[in-house]
């Protein structure tokens, strides 16, 4: 019987199920949304008109990235190895 951590590792690192693939697509959508937000915020007229909305969306995306990073860190068999890996550093930097 697998532990919760082992099941989470399988879900995050070896996406075989429809739900795991959907999660991967969700994370990709968040990355794209974050990039769009940065572009839209750089337009002064849009920033003036929709600044608070942009800020809320950025907070949601940041919280989601933080949660994903912490889940990946928790699920990694060797946490330090993940934290210092290329993807671990990319996840951390994208969160910060």
PDB file of N, CA and C in Angstrom:
ATOM      1  N   UNK A   1       0.835  -1.177   0.000  1.00  0.00           N
ATOM      2  CA  UNK A   1       0.000   0.000   0.000  1.00  0.00           C
ATOM      3  C   UNK A   1       0.885   1.248   0.000  1.00  0.00           C
ATOM      4  N   UNK A   2       0.558   2.194  -0.893  1.00  0.00           N
ATOM      5  CA  UNK A   2       1.352   3.404  -1.013  1.00  0.00           C
ATOM      6  C   UNK A   2       0.960   4.429   0.052  1.00  0.00           C
ATOM      7  N   UNK A   3       1.964   5.172   0.481  1.00  0.00           N
ATOM      8  CA  UNK A   3       1.690   6.276   1.399  1.00  0.00           C
ATOM      9  C   UNK A   3       1.148   7.464   0.597  1.00  0.00           C
ATOM     10  N   UNK A   4       0.624   8.432   1.306  1.00  0.00           N
ATOM     11  CA  UNK A   4       0.130   9.652   0.661  1.00  0.00           C
ATOM     12  C   UNK A   4       1.252  10.336  -0.100  1.00  0.00           C
ATOM     13  N   UNK A   5       2.411  10.374   0.496  1.00  0.00           N
ATOM     14  CA  UNK A   5       3.563  11.006  -0.149  1.00  0.00           C
ATOM     15  C   UNK A   5       3.943  10.281  -1.444  1.00  0.00           C
ATOM     16  N   UNK A   6       3.919   8.954  -1.427  1.00  0.00           N
ATOM     17  CA  UNK A   6       4.242   8.181  -2.630  1.00  0.00           C
ATOM     18  C   UNK A   6       3.190   8.402  -3.722  1.00  0.00           C
ATOM     19  N   UNK A   7       1.924   8.451  -3.333  1.00  0.00           N
ATOM     20  CA  UNK A   7       0.867   8.704  -4.315  1.00  0.00           C
ATOM     21  C   UNK A   7       0.994  10.110  -4.899  1.00  0.00           C
ATOM     22  N   UNK A   8       1.324  11.074  -4.048  1.00  0.00           N
ATOM     23  CA  UNK A   8       1.513  12.443  -4.514  1.00  0.00           C
ATOM     24  C   UNK A   8       2.711  12.524  -5.460  1.00  0.00           C
ATOM     25  N   UNK A   9       3.768  11.818  -5.138  1.00  0.00           N
ATOM     26  CA  UNK A   9       4.947  11.786  -6.020  1.00  0.00           C
ATOM     27  C   UNK A   9       4.566  11.242  -7.389  1.00  0.00           C
ATOM     28  N   UNK A  10       3.841  10.171  -7.399  1.00  0.00           N
ATOM     29  CA  UNK A  10       3.399   9.568  -8.655  1.00  0.00           C
ATOM     30  C   UNK A  10       2.529  10.551  -9.439  1.00  0.00           C
ATOM     31  N   UNK A  11       1.625  11.218  -8.747  1.00  0.00           N
ATOM     32  CA  UNK A  11       0.716  12.183  -9.374  1.00  0.00           C
ATOM     33  C   UNK A  11       1.486  13.342  -9.998  1.00  0.00           C
ATOM     34  N   UNK A  12       2.473  13.887  -9.265  1.00  0.00           N
ATOM     35  CA  UNK A  12       3.195  15.068  -9.723  1.00  0.00           C
ATOM     36  C   UNK A  12       4.318  14.765 -10.700  1.00  0.00           C
ATOM     37  N   UNK A  13       5.010  13.669 -10.492  1.00  0.00           N
ATOM     38  CA  UNK A  13       6.219  13.401 -11.268  1.00  0.00           C
ATOM     39  C   UNK A  13       6.037  12.367 -12.371  1.00  0.00           C
ATOM     40  N   UNK A  14       4.997  11.571 -12.285  1.00  0.00           N
ATOM     41  CA  UNK A  14       4.743  10.539 -13.299  1.00  0.00           C
ATOM     42  C   UNK A  14       3.265  10.561 -13.663  1.00  0.00           C
ATOM     43  N   UNK A  15       2.811  11.656 -14.283  1.00  0.00           N
ATOM     44  CA  UNK A  15       1.369  11.832 -14.507  1.00  0.00           C
ATOM     45  C   UNK A  15       0.805  10.812 -15.495  1.00  0.00           C
ATOM     46  N   UNK A  16       0.175   9.788 -14.971  1.00  0.00           N
ATOM     47  CA  UNK A  16      -0.418   8.732 -15.800  1.00  0.00           C
ATOM     48  C   UNK A  16      -1.936   8.834 -15.849  1.00  0.00           C
ATOM     49  N   UNK A  17      -2.506   9.497 -14.871  1.00  0.00           N
ATOM     50  CA  UNK A  17      -3.955   9.566 -14.798  1.00  0.00           C
ATOM     51  C   UNK A  17      -4.466  10.830 -15.484  1.00  0.00           C
ATOM     52  N   UNK A  18      -5.746  10.824 -15.784  1.00  0.00           N
ATOM     53  CA  UNK A  18      -6.365  11.999 -16.394  1.00  0.00           C
ATOM     54  C   UNK A  18      -6.250  13.203 -15.450  1.00  0.00           C
ATOM     55  N   UNK A  19      -6.439  12.981 -14.174  1.00  0.00           N
ATOM     56  CA  UNK A  19      -6.359  14.073 -13.191  1.00  0.00           C
ATOM     57  C   UNK A  19      -4.949  14.656 -13.134  1.00  0.00           C
ATOM     58  N   UNK A  20      -3.945  13.806 -13.173  1.00  0.00           N
ATOM     59  CA  UNK A  20      -2.558  14.283 -13.118  1.00  0.00           C
ATOM     60  C   UNK A  20      -2.212  15.085 -14.368  1.00  0.00           C
ATOM     61  N   UNK A  21      -2.671  14.620 -15.515  1.00  0.00           N
ATOM     62  CA  UNK A  21      -2.423  15.370 -16.754  1.00  0.00           C
ATOM     63  C   UNK A  21      -3.182  16.703 -16.731  1.00  0.00           C
ATOM     64  N   UNK A  22      -4.387  16.701 -16.182  1.00  0.00           N
ATOM     65  CA  UNK A  22      -5.164  17.939 -16.055  1.00  0.00           C
ATOM     66  C   UNK A  22      -4.447  18.923 -15.140  1.00  0.00           C
ATOM     67  N   UNK A  23      -3.838  18.408 -14.069  1.00  0.00           N
ATOM     68  CA  UNK A  23      -3.073  19.260 -13.157  1.00  0.00           C
ATOM     69  C   UNK A  23      -1.899  19.890 -13.896  1.00  0.00           C
ATOM     70  N   UNK A  24      -1.188  19.100 -14.698  1.00  0.00           N
ATOM     71  CA  UNK A  24      -0.072  19.634 -15.481  1.00  0.00           C
ATOM     72  C   UNK A  24      -0.553  20.744 -16.419  1.00  0.00           C
ATOM     73  N   UNK A  25      -1.678  20.530 -17.073  1.00  0.00           N
ATOM     74  CA  UNK A  25      -2.224  21.547 -17.975  1.00  0.00           C
ATOM     75  C   UNK A  25      -2.644  22.798 -17.200  1.00  0.00           C
ATOM     76  N   UNK A  26      -3.168  22.601 -16.001  1.00  0.00           N
ATOM     77  CA  UNK A  26      -3.541  23.726 -15.149  1.00  0.00           C
ATOM     78  C   UNK A  26      -2.312  24.563 -14.794  1.00  0.00           C
ATOM     79  N   UNK A  27      -1.229  23.913 -14.454  1.00  0.00           N
ATOM     80  CA  UNK A  27       0.005  24.634 -14.104  1.00  0.00           C
ATOM     81  C   UNK A  27       0.529  25.390 -15.323  1.00  0.00           C
ATOM     82  N   UNK A  28       0.479  24.770 -16.487  1.00  0.00           N
ATOM     83  CA  UNK A  28       0.914  25.448 -17.715  1.00  0.00           C
ATOM     84  C   UNK A  28       0.025  26.665 -17.978  1.00  0.00           C
ATOM     85  N   UNK A  29      -1.276  26.516 -17.769  1.00  0.00           N
ATOM     86  CA  UNK A  29      -2.202  27.641 -17.951  1.00  0.00           C
ATOM     87  C   UNK A  29      -1.877  28.768 -16.978  1.00  0.00           C
ATOM     88  N   UNK A  30      -1.508  28.421 -15.750  1.00  0.00           N
ATOM     89  CA  UNK A  30      -1.125  29.452 -14.781  1.00  0.00           C
ATOM     90  C   UNK A  30       0.131  30.194 -15.219  1.00  0.00           C
ATOM     91  N   UNK A  31       1.085  29.467 -15.752  1.00  0.00           N
ATOM     92  CA  UNK A  31       2.313  30.106 -16.246  1.00  0.00           C
ATOM     93  C   UNK A  31       1.959  31.090 -17.358  1.00  0.00           C
ATOM     94  N   UNK A  32       1.136  30.642 -18.302  1.00  0.00           N
ATOM     95  CA  UNK A  32       0.735  31.514 -19.404  1.00  0.00           C
ATOM     96  C   UNK A  32      -0.055  32.720 -18.895  1.00  0.00           C
ATOM     97  N   UNK A  33      -0.961  32.491 -17.954  1.00  0.00           N
ATOM     98  CA  UNK A  33      -1.741  33.598 -17.378  1.00  0.00           C
ATOM     99  C   UNK A  33      -0.823  34.606 -16.700  1.00  0.00           C
ATOM    100  N   UNK A  34       0.174  34.107 -16.005  1.00  0.00           N
ATOM    101  CA  UNK A  34       1.126  34.989 -15.333  1.00  0.00           C
ATOM    102  C   UNK A  34       1.882  35.843 -16.350  1.00  0.00           C
ATOM    103  N   UNK A  35       2.285  35.223 -17.435  1.00  0.00           N
ATOM    104  CA  UNK A  35       3.000  35.963 -18.474  1.00  0.00           C
ATOM    105  C   UNK A  35       2.097  37.025 -19.109  1.00  0.00           C
ATOM    106  N   UNK A  36       0.856  36.669 -19.368  1.00  0.00           N
ATOM    107  CA  UNK A  36      -0.095  37.630 -19.939  1.00  0.00           C
ATOM    108  C   UNK A  36      -0.308  38.798 -18.981  1.00  0.00           C
ATOM    109  N   UNK A  37      -0.397  38.500 -17.692  1.00  0.00           N
ATOM    110  CA  UNK A  37      -0.605  39.555 -16.699  1.00  0.00           C
ATOM    111  C   UNK A  37       0.563  40.543 -16.699  1.00  0.00           C
ATOM    112  N   UNK A  38       1.766  40.041 -16.810  1.00  0.00           N
ATOM    113  CA  UNK A  38       2.937  40.922 -16.834  1.00  0.00           C
ATOM    114  C   UNK A  38       2.864  41.849 -18.046  1.00  0.00           C
ATOM    115  N   UNK A  39       2.483  41.300 -19.186  1.00  0.00           N
ATOM    116  CA  UNK A  39       2.373  42.109 -20.403  1.00  0.00           C
ATOM    117  C   UNK A  39       1.260  43.145 -20.252  1.00  0.00           C
ATOM    118  N   UNK A  40       0.094  42.712 -19.790  1.00  0.00           N
ATOM    119  CA  UNK A  40      -1.037  43.634 -19.659  1.00  0.00           C
ATOM    120  C   UNK A  40      -0.748  44.740 -18.648  1.00  0.00           C
ATOM    121  N   UNK A  41      -0.077  44.390 -17.566  1.00  0.00           N
ATOM    122  CA  UNK A  41       0.250  45.399 -16.552  1.00  0.00           C
ATOM    123  C   UNK A  41       1.236  46.444 -17.061  1.00  0.00           C
ATOM    124  N   UNK A  42       1.978  46.115 -18.091  1.00  0.00           N
ATOM    125  CA  UNK A  42       2.959  47.065 -18.622  1.00  0.00           C
ATOM    126  C   UNK A  42       2.313  48.154 -19.476  1.00  0.00           C
ATOM    127  N   UNK A  43       1.025  47.986 -19.788  1.00  0.00           N
ATOM    128  CA  UNK A  43       0.295  49.003 -20.554  1.00  0.00           C
ATOM    129  C   UNK A  43      -0.335  49.972 -19.541  1.00  0.00           C
ATOM    130  N   UNK A  44       0.137  51.216 -19.502  1.00  0.00           N
ATOM    131  CA  UNK A  44      -0.329  52.152 -18.469  1.00  0.00           C
ATOM    132  C   UNK A  44      -1.857  52.309 -18.403  1.00  0.00           C
ATOM    133  N   UNK A  45      -2.520  52.358 -19.556  1.00  0.00           N
ATOM    134  CA  UNK A  45      -3.977  52.532 -19.563  1.00  0.00           C
ATOM    135  C   UNK A  45      -4.679  51.332 -18.922  1.00  0.00           C
ATOM    136  N   UNK A  46      -4.200  50.143 -19.220  1.00  0.00           N
ATOM    137  CA  UNK A  46      -4.799  48.939 -18.641  1.00  0.00           C
ATOM    138  C   UNK A  46      -4.502  48.851 -17.148  1.00  0.00           C
ATOM    139  N   UNK A  47      -3.292  49.217 -16.780  1.00  0.00           N
ATOM    140  CA  UNK A  47      -2.923  49.208 -15.358  1.00  0.00           C
ATOM    141  C   UNK A  47      -3.797  50.183 -14.576  1.00  0.00           C
ATOM    142  N   UNK A  48      -4.024  51.354 -15.141  1.00  0.00           N
ATOM    143  CA  UNK A  48      -4.844  52.351 -14.461  1.00  0.00           C
ATOM    144  C   UNK A  48      -6.293  51.884 -14.324  1.00  0.00           C
ATOM    145  N   UNK A  49      -6.794  51.221 -15.347  1.00  0.00           N
ATOM    146  CA  UNK A  49      -8.201  50.804 -15.358  1.00  0.00           C
ATOM    147  C   UNK A  49      -8.451  49.515 -14.574  1.00  0.00           C
ATOM    148  N   UNK A  50      -7.470  48.610 -14.593  1.00  0.00           N
ATOM    149  CA  UNK A  50      -7.704  47.268 -14.036  1.00  0.00           C
ATOM    150  C   UNK A  50      -6.647  46.829 -13.029  1.00  0.00           C
ATOM    151  N   UNK A  51      -5.899  47.747 -12.481  1.00  0.00           N
ATOM    152  CA  UNK A  51      -4.822  47.428 -11.548  1.00  0.00           C
ATOM    153  C   UNK A  51      -5.212  46.489 -10.419  1.00  0.00           C
ATOM    154  N   UNK A  52      -6.318  46.758  -9.717  1.00  0.00           N
ATOM    155  CA  UNK A  52      -6.700  45.869  -8.615  1.00  0.00           C
ATOM    156  C   UNK A  52      -7.024  44.441  -9.069  1.00  0.00           C
ATOM    157  N   UNK A  53      -7.614  44.317 -10.235  1.00  0.00           N
ATOM    158  CA  UNK A  53      -7.916  42.977 -10.767  1.00  0.00           C
ATOM    159  C   UNK A  53      -6.620  42.244 -11.077  1.00  0.00           C
ATOM    160  N   UNK A  54      -5.684  42.937 -11.718  1.00  0.00           N
ATOM    161  CA  UNK A  54      -4.382  42.335 -12.017  1.00  0.00           C
ATOM    162  C   UNK A  54      -3.695  41.880 -10.738  1.00  0.00           C
ATOM    163  N   UNK A  55      -3.771  42.724  -9.715  1.00  0.00           N
ATOM    164  CA  UNK A  55      -3.117  42.390  -8.444  1.00  0.00           C
ATOM    165  C   UNK A  55      -3.722  41.124  -7.823  1.00  0.00           C
ATOM    166  N   UNK A  56      -5.039  41.022  -7.835  1.00  0.00           N
ATOM    167  CA  UNK A  56      -5.699  39.821  -7.282  1.00  0.00           C
ATOM    168  C   UNK A  56      -5.312  38.566  -8.055  1.00  0.00           C
ATOM    169  N   UNK A  57      -5.298  38.691  -9.371  1.00  0.00           N
ATOM    170  CA  UNK A  57      -4.917  37.534 -10.191  1.00  0.00           C
ATOM    171  C   UNK A  57      -3.479  37.131  -9.899  1.00  0.00           C
ATOM    172  N   UNK A  58      -2.595  38.107  -9.764  1.00  0.00           N
ATOM    173  CA  UNK A  58      -1.193  37.798  -9.434  1.00  0.00           C
ATOM    174  C   UNK A  58      -1.081  37.079  -8.098  1.00  0.00           C
ATOM    175  N   UNK A  59      -1.872  37.491  -7.113  1.00  0.00           N
ATOM    176  CA  UNK A  59      -1.844  36.825  -5.809  1.00  0.00           C
ATOM    177  C   UNK A  59      -2.309  35.375  -5.921  1.00  0.00           C
ATOM    178  N   UNK A  60      -3.369  35.147  -6.674  1.00  0.00           N
ATOM    179  CA  UNK A  60      -3.872  33.779  -6.863  1.00  0.00           C
ATOM    180  C   UNK A  60      -2.821  32.912  -7.542  1.00  0.00           C
ATOM    181  N   UNK A  61      -2.207  33.451  -8.588  1.00  0.00           N
ATOM    182  CA  UNK A  61      -1.178  32.695  -9.312  1.00  0.00           C
ATOM    183  C   UNK A  61       0.019  32.432  -8.401  1.00  0.00           C
ATOM    184  N   UNK A  62       0.446  33.423  -7.639  1.00  0.00           N
ATOM    185  CA  UNK A  62       1.583  33.248  -6.728  1.00  0.00           C
ATOM    186  C   UNK A  62       1.285  32.195  -5.665  1.00  0.00           C
ATOM    187  N   UNK A  63       0.093  32.234  -5.106  1.00  0.00           N
ATOM    188  CA  UNK A  63      -0.290  31.227  -4.108  1.00  0.00           C
ATOM    189  C   UNK A  63      -0.335  29.823  -4.731  1.00  0.00           C
ATOM    190  N   UNK A  64      -0.826  29.730  -5.949  1.00  0.00           N
ATOM    191  CA  UNK A  64      -0.869  28.433  -6.626  1.00  0.00           C
ATOM    192  C   UNK A  64       0.543  27.906  -6.895  1.00  0.00           C
ATOM    193  N   UNK A  65       1.443  28.781  -7.361  1.00  0.00           N
ATOM    194  CA  UNK A  65       2.831  28.368  -7.589  1.00  0.00           C
ATOM    195  C   UNK A  65       3.496  27.945  -6.281  1.00  0.00           C
ATOM    196  N   UNK A  66       3.221  28.673  -5.227  1.00  0.00           N
ATOM    197  CA  UNK A  66       3.787  28.329  -3.921  1.00  0.00           C
ATOM    198  C   UNK A  66       3.290  26.970  -3.454  1.00  0.00           C
ATOM    199  N   UNK A  67       1.994  26.732  -3.595  1.00  0.00           N
ATOM    200  CA  UNK A  67       1.424  25.441  -3.201  1.00  0.00           C
ATOM    201  C   UNK A  67       2.017  24.311  -4.026  1.00  0.00           C
ATOM    202  N   UNK A  68       2.144  24.530  -5.332  1.00  0.00           N
ATOM    203  CA  UNK A  68       2.720  23.485  -6.189  1.00  0.00           C
ATOM    204  C   UNK A  68       4.160  23.189  -5.793  1.00  0.00           C
ATOM    205  N   UNK A  69       4.946  24.233  -5.540  1.00  0.00           N
ATOM    206  CA  UNK A  69       6.344  24.042  -5.132  1.00  0.00           C
ATOM    207  C   UNK A  69       6.424  23.243  -3.831  1.00  0.00           C
ATOM    208  N   UNK A  70       5.622  23.629  -2.860  1.00  0.00           N
ATOM    209  CA  UNK A  70       5.642  22.929  -1.569  1.00  0.00           C
ATOM    210  C   UNK A  70       5.187  21.473  -1.713  1.00  0.00           C
ATOM    211  N   UNK A  71       4.192  21.227  -2.552  1.00  0.00           N
ATOM    212  CA  UNK A  71       3.752  19.846  -2.789  1.00  0.00           C
ATOM    213  C   UNK A  71       4.856  19.026  -3.449  1.00  0.00           C
ATOM    214  N   UNK A  72       5.516  19.620  -4.459  1.00  0.00           N
ATOM    215  CA  UNK A  72       6.611  18.906  -5.129  1.00  0.00           C
ATOM    216  C   UNK A  72       7.766  18.644  -4.158  1.00  0.00           C
ATOM    217  N   UNK A  73       8.055  19.618  -3.333  1.00  0.00           N
ATOM    218  CA  UNK A  73       9.119  19.444  -2.344  1.00  0.00           C
ATOM    219  C   UNK A  73       8.760  18.336  -1.358  1.00  0.00           C
ATOM    220  N   UNK A  74       7.532  18.329  -0.886  1.00  0.00           N
ATOM    221  CA  UNK A  74       7.066  17.297   0.047  1.00  0.00           C
ATOM    222  C   UNK A  74       7.102  15.909  -0.593  1.00  0.00           C
ATOM    223  N   UNK A  75       6.702  15.826  -1.861  1.00  0.00           N
ATOM    224  CA  UNK A  75       6.582  14.528  -2.522  1.00  0.00           C
ATOM    225  C   UNK A  75       7.915  13.972  -3.027  1.00  0.00           C
ATOM    226  N   UNK A  76       8.917  14.810  -3.144  1.00  0.00           N
ATOM    227  CA  UNK A  76      10.205  14.357  -3.681  1.00  0.00           C
ATOM    228  C   UNK A  76      10.841  13.334  -2.746  1.00  0.00           C
ATOM    229  N   UNK A  77      11.368  12.245  -3.317  1.00  0.00           N
ATOM    230  CA  UNK A  77      12.021  11.231  -2.475  1.00  0.00           C
ATOM    231  C   UNK A  77      13.210  11.801  -1.698  1.00  0.00           C
ATOM    232  N   UNK A  78      13.989  12.644  -2.366  1.00  0.00           N
ATOM    233  CA  UNK A  78      15.116  13.324  -1.712  1.00  0.00           C
ATOM    234  C   UNK A  78      14.871  14.820  -1.898  1.00  0.00           C
ATOM    235  N   UNK A  79      14.370  15.441  -0.871  1.00  0.00           N
ATOM    236  CA  UNK A  79      13.912  16.829  -0.990  1.00  0.00           C
ATOM    237  C   UNK A  79      15.017  17.793  -1.388  1.00  0.00           C
ATOM    238  N   UNK A  80      16.175  17.653  -0.812  1.00  0.00           N
ATOM    239  CA  UNK A  80      17.276  18.552  -1.142  1.00  0.00           C
ATOM    240  C   UNK A  80      17.671  18.395  -2.608  1.00  0.00           C
ATOM    241  N   UNK A  81      17.641  17.174  -3.106  1.00  0.00           N
ATOM    242  CA  UNK A  81      17.980  16.940  -4.512  1.00  0.00           C
ATOM    243  C   UNK A  81      16.987  17.690  -5.407  1.00  0.00           C
ATOM    244  N   UNK A  82      15.690  17.617  -5.073  1.00  0.00           N
ATOM    245  CA  UNK A  82      14.702  18.358  -5.866  1.00  0.00           C
ATOM    246  C   UNK A  82      14.928  19.863  -5.724  1.00  0.00           C
ATOM    247  N   UNK A  83      15.118  20.342  -4.511  1.00  0.00           N
ATOM    248  CA  UNK A  83      15.270  21.781  -4.271  1.00  0.00           C
ATOM    249  C   UNK A  83      16.449  22.355  -5.048  1.00  0.00           C
ATOM    250  N   UNK A  84      17.505  21.574  -5.218  1.00  0.00           N
ATOM    251  CA  UNK A  84      18.699  22.043  -5.917  1.00  0.00           C
ATOM    252  C   UNK A  84      18.725  21.664  -7.390  1.00  0.00           C
ATOM    253  N   UNK A  85      17.701  20.943  -7.845  1.00  0.00           N
ATOM    254  CA  UNK A  85      17.648  20.555  -9.257  1.00  0.00           C
ATOM    255  C   UNK A  85      17.236  21.753 -10.114  1.00  0.00           C
ATOM    256  N   UNK A  86      17.432  21.625 -11.406  1.00  0.00           N
ATOM    257  CA  UNK A  86      17.052  22.689 -12.335  1.00  0.00           C
ATOM    258  C   UNK A  86      15.584  23.065 -12.156  1.00  0.00           C
ATOM    259  N   UNK A  87      14.695  22.055 -12.186  1.00  0.00           N
ATOM    260  CA  UNK A  87      13.257  22.333 -12.092  1.00  0.00           C
ATOM    261  C   UNK A  87      12.863  22.840 -10.702  1.00  0.00           C
ATOM    262  N   UNK A  88      13.543  22.376  -9.687  1.00  0.00           N
ATOM    263  CA  UNK A  88      13.276  22.888  -8.344  1.00  0.00           C
ATOM    264  C   UNK A  88      13.628  24.350  -8.223  1.00  0.00           C
ATOM    265  N   UNK A  89      14.748  24.737  -8.793  1.00  0.00           N
ATOM    266  CA  UNK A  89      15.162  26.132  -8.758  1.00  0.00           C
ATOM    267  C   UNK A  89      14.225  26.983  -9.615  1.00  0.00           C
ATOM    268  N   UNK A  90      13.829  26.480 -10.794  1.00  0.00           N
ATOM    269  CA  UNK A  90      12.878  27.202 -11.637  1.00  0.00           C
ATOM    270  C   UNK A  90      11.564  27.400 -10.898  1.00  0.00           C
ATOM    271  N   UNK A  91      11.065  26.358 -10.229  1.00  0.00           N
ATOM    272  CA  UNK A  91       9.826  26.477  -9.463  1.00  0.00           C
ATOM    273  C   UNK A  91       9.957  27.518  -8.355  1.00  0.00           C
ATOM    274  N   UNK A  92      11.080  27.478  -7.657  1.00  0.00           N
ATOM    275  CA  UNK A  92      11.295  28.431  -6.560  1.00  0.00           C
ATOM    276  C   UNK A  92      11.363  29.866  -7.092  1.00  0.00           C
ATOM    277  N   UNK A  93      12.122  30.074  -8.146  1.00  0.00           N
ATOM    278  CA  UNK A  93      12.266  31.414  -8.714  1.00  0.00           C
ATOM    279  C   UNK A  93      10.924  31.910  -9.245  1.00  0.00           C
ATOM    280  N   UNK A  94      10.155  31.038  -9.885  1.00  0.00           N
ATOM    281  CA  UNK A  94       8.854  31.468 -10.411  1.00  0.00           C
ATOM    282  C   UNK A  94       7.911  31.835  -9.275  1.00  0.00           C
ATOM    283  N   UNK A  95       8.066  31.197  -8.149  1.00  0.00           N
ATOM    284  CA  UNK A  95       7.241  31.515  -6.990  1.00  0.00           C
ATOM    285  C   UNK A  95       7.649  32.856  -6.398  1.00  0.00           C
ATOM    286  N   UNK A  96       8.938  33.053  -6.302  1.00  0.00           N
ATOM    287  CA  UNK A  96       9.427  34.313  -5.708  1.00  0.00           C
ATOM    288  C   UNK A  96       9.150  35.480  -6.626  1.00  0.00           C
TER     289      UNK A  96
END
